[in-house]
Amino acid sequence: MILKVARMGHPVLRARAEEVTPEELSSGSIAALVADMEDTMMEYEGVGLAAPQVHVGKRVAVVEVPPEARHEGDAGFPRTAMINPVVTPLTDEMVAEWEGCLSIPELIGLVPSPGRIRVEWTGLDGERRAAEVAGFAAAAIRHEVDHLDGRLYVDRIEDLRTFQFTREFARFGRRRSAG
Ligand code: ZN
């Protein structure tokens, strides 16, 4: 089922989401939420979606980053439901990526992220998992876990002059970044 997406200004996007308990996970309610979140992510062609974006204050995110979504040679990240995810930077080197958000439609901005991260999460089966991620997928996962802490990508934009409408970016942005 496609869910309504909360837009910037809704308080649910600024609250810290709650940890999912083992009881909730075994009840099946989280699996149902994840299925709806995946439907919603696909409908709006996102590479990730966090539960607060569908008005649920739980630490649940889905991600799916196709290989080479942004950069040649990037591995991407397969479709994954992450319960109680934790991101740890593996480098001090920050890489800037253009980010958008289904909760802030039609806008993008340039956001610095750690170039390589470790992410740990619990799967729907209750097993704890971990992965090391680089490239655009690392930024996408950081973006989703930020949502669980009430943080939006706009909070991380260093140069607000990069904050712009996608349509204008398509007209003028590429030319500028290529120059
Ligand atoms: Zn977002």
XYZ file of C-alpha atoms and ligand atoms in Angstrom:
180
model
C 0.000 0.000 0.000
C 1.331 3.418 -0.945
C 1.514 5.672 2.109
C 1.234 9.439 2.414
C 4.654 11.075 2.750
C 5.185 13.688 5.484
C 6.657 16.937 4.189
C 9.201 19.224 5.834
C 7.445 21.146 8.595
C 5.587 18.113 9.963
C 6.894 17.540 13.516
C 7.292 13.772 12.955
C 10.292 14.579 10.747
C 12.020 16.430 13.595
C 11.489 13.920 16.409
C 13.900 11.132 17.343
C 12.319 7.855 16.272
C 11.973 5.051 18.838
C 13.913 1.792 18.810
C 11.959 -1.192 17.516
C 11.578 -3.837 20.244
C 11.987 -7.599 19.616
C 8.274 -7.982 20.479
C 7.269 -5.506 17.766
C 9.542 -7.249 15.298
C 8.062 -10.688 15.989
C 4.467 -9.349 15.906
C 4.609 -8.811 12.137
C 3.657 -5.123 12.391
C 7.145 -4.034 11.287
C 7.119 -6.413 8.299
C 3.781 -4.887 7.211
C 5.201 -1.377 7.634
C 8.296 -2.309 5.583
C 6.134 -3.702 2.755
C 4.175 -0.431 2.603
C 7.373 1.616 2.793
C 8.829 -0.341 -0.145
C 5.647 0.286 -2.161
C 5.901 3.987 -1.314
C 9.623 4.195 -2.150
C 9.014 2.553 -5.551
C 5.983 4.746 -6.314
C 8.034 7.916 -5.782
C 11.250 6.455 -7.251
C 13.290 7.058 -4.124
C 16.529 5.270 -3.215
C 15.458 5.154 0.415
C 12.644 5.923 2.819
C 12.549 6.227 6.604
C 9.513 5.431 8.774
C 9.095 9.031 10.065
C 8.528 10.042 6.425
C 5.327 7.966 6.520
C 4.336 9.358 9.936
C 5.677 6.419 11.961
C 8.198 7.328 14.679
C 10.081 4.016 14.616
C 13.710 3.300 13.727
C 12.971 1.593 10.404
C 14.364 2.468 6.969
C 14.345 0.880 3.539
C 17.081 1.516 0.979
C 17.700 0.407 -2.583
C 20.488 2.073 -4.530
C 21.058 0.771 -8.082
C 24.686 0.198 -9.107
C 26.228 3.284 -10.695
C 23.179 5.388 -9.745
C 25.481 8.408 -9.644
C 29.076 7.357 -10.265
C 30.750 4.865 -12.550
C 31.982 1.857 -10.603
C 29.693 2.394 -7.586
C 28.390 -0.896 -6.199
C 25.031 0.493 -5.053
C 23.130 -1.321 -2.319
C 20.481 -4.032 -2.726
C 16.953 -3.508 -1.429
C 17.237 -3.826 2.322
C 14.969 -3.210 5.306
C 17.016 -1.833 8.185
C 15.621 -2.023 11.725
C 17.466 0.029 14.382
C 20.336 0.905 12.009
C 23.543 2.489 13.291
C 26.040 4.275 11.016
C 29.717 4.615 11.905
C 32.024 6.683 9.628
C 35.129 4.750 8.536
C 36.978 7.793 7.231
C 37.352 11.505 7.954
C 37.264 12.150 4.218
C 34.005 13.864 3.320
C 32.456 13.490 -0.129
C 29.782 15.857 -1.415
C 26.732 14.337 -3.106
C 23.599 15.964 -4.505
C 20.744 14.910 -2.247
C 17.004 15.210 -2.538
C 14.247 13.968 -0.251
C 10.667 12.778 -0.781
C 9.742 14.997 2.198
C 11.232 18.076 0.487
C 9.927 17.634 -3.060
C 11.491 19.163 -6.149
C 14.579 20.458 -4.362
C 18.178 19.274 -4.083
C 21.339 20.424 -2.338
C 25.000 19.480 -2.095
C 25.687 17.621 1.160
C 29.015 16.376 2.578
C 29.037 12.783 3.889
C 31.742 10.385 5.092
C 33.111 8.674 1.974
C 32.977 5.251 3.615
C 30.716 4.004 6.391
C 29.868 0.877 8.338
C 26.163 0.297 8.868
C 24.734 -2.226 11.297
C 21.068 -3.129 11.422
C 18.578 -5.808 12.364
C 16.809 -7.602 9.523
C 13.138 -8.562 9.520
C 14.293 -12.038 10.627
C 15.723 -10.538 13.823
C 19.352 -11.167 12.811
C 21.896 -8.394 13.286
C 23.817 -7.593 10.088
C 26.559 -5.219 9.004
C 28.022 -3.851 5.785
C 30.745 -1.447 4.716
C 29.454 0.979 2.115
C 31.102 3.612 -0.095
C 30.007 5.977 -2.845
C 26.501 7.355 -3.283
C 24.967 4.445 -1.319
C 26.900 5.579 1.778
C 25.310 9.020 1.474
C 21.861 7.478 0.891
C 22.121 5.331 4.027
C 23.436 8.262 6.095
C 20.458 10.307 4.808
C 17.933 7.656 5.938
C 19.512 7.142 9.360
C 19.561 10.935 9.784
C 15.759 10.843 9.388
C 15.561 8.528 12.414
C 17.315 11.216 14.462
C 15.017 13.989 13.254
C 17.652 15.398 10.906
C 17.067 16.474 7.297
C 19.691 16.847 4.588
C 19.098 20.588 4.467
C 20.630 20.756 7.987
C 23.913 19.502 6.488
C 24.154 21.740 3.413
C 27.328 23.802 3.823
C 26.758 26.212 0.952
C 23.089 27.173 0.748
C 23.684 28.504 -2.753
C 23.650 24.829 -3.855
C 20.064 24.433 -2.543
C 17.888 24.620 -5.650
C 14.956 23.252 -7.589
C 15.614 20.047 -9.543
C 14.212 21.605 -12.682
C 16.638 24.515 -12.566
C 19.452 22.094 -11.681
C 18.670 20.129 -14.853
C 18.847 23.350 -16.861
C 21.838 25.049 -15.260
C 23.422 22.866 -12.586
C 25.228 20.294 -14.676
C 26.794 22.958 -16.804
C 28.069 24.688 -13.687
C 29.417 21.534 -12.052
C 31.132 20.547 -15.306
C 32.810 23.976 -15.564
Zn 14.827 12.023 3.004
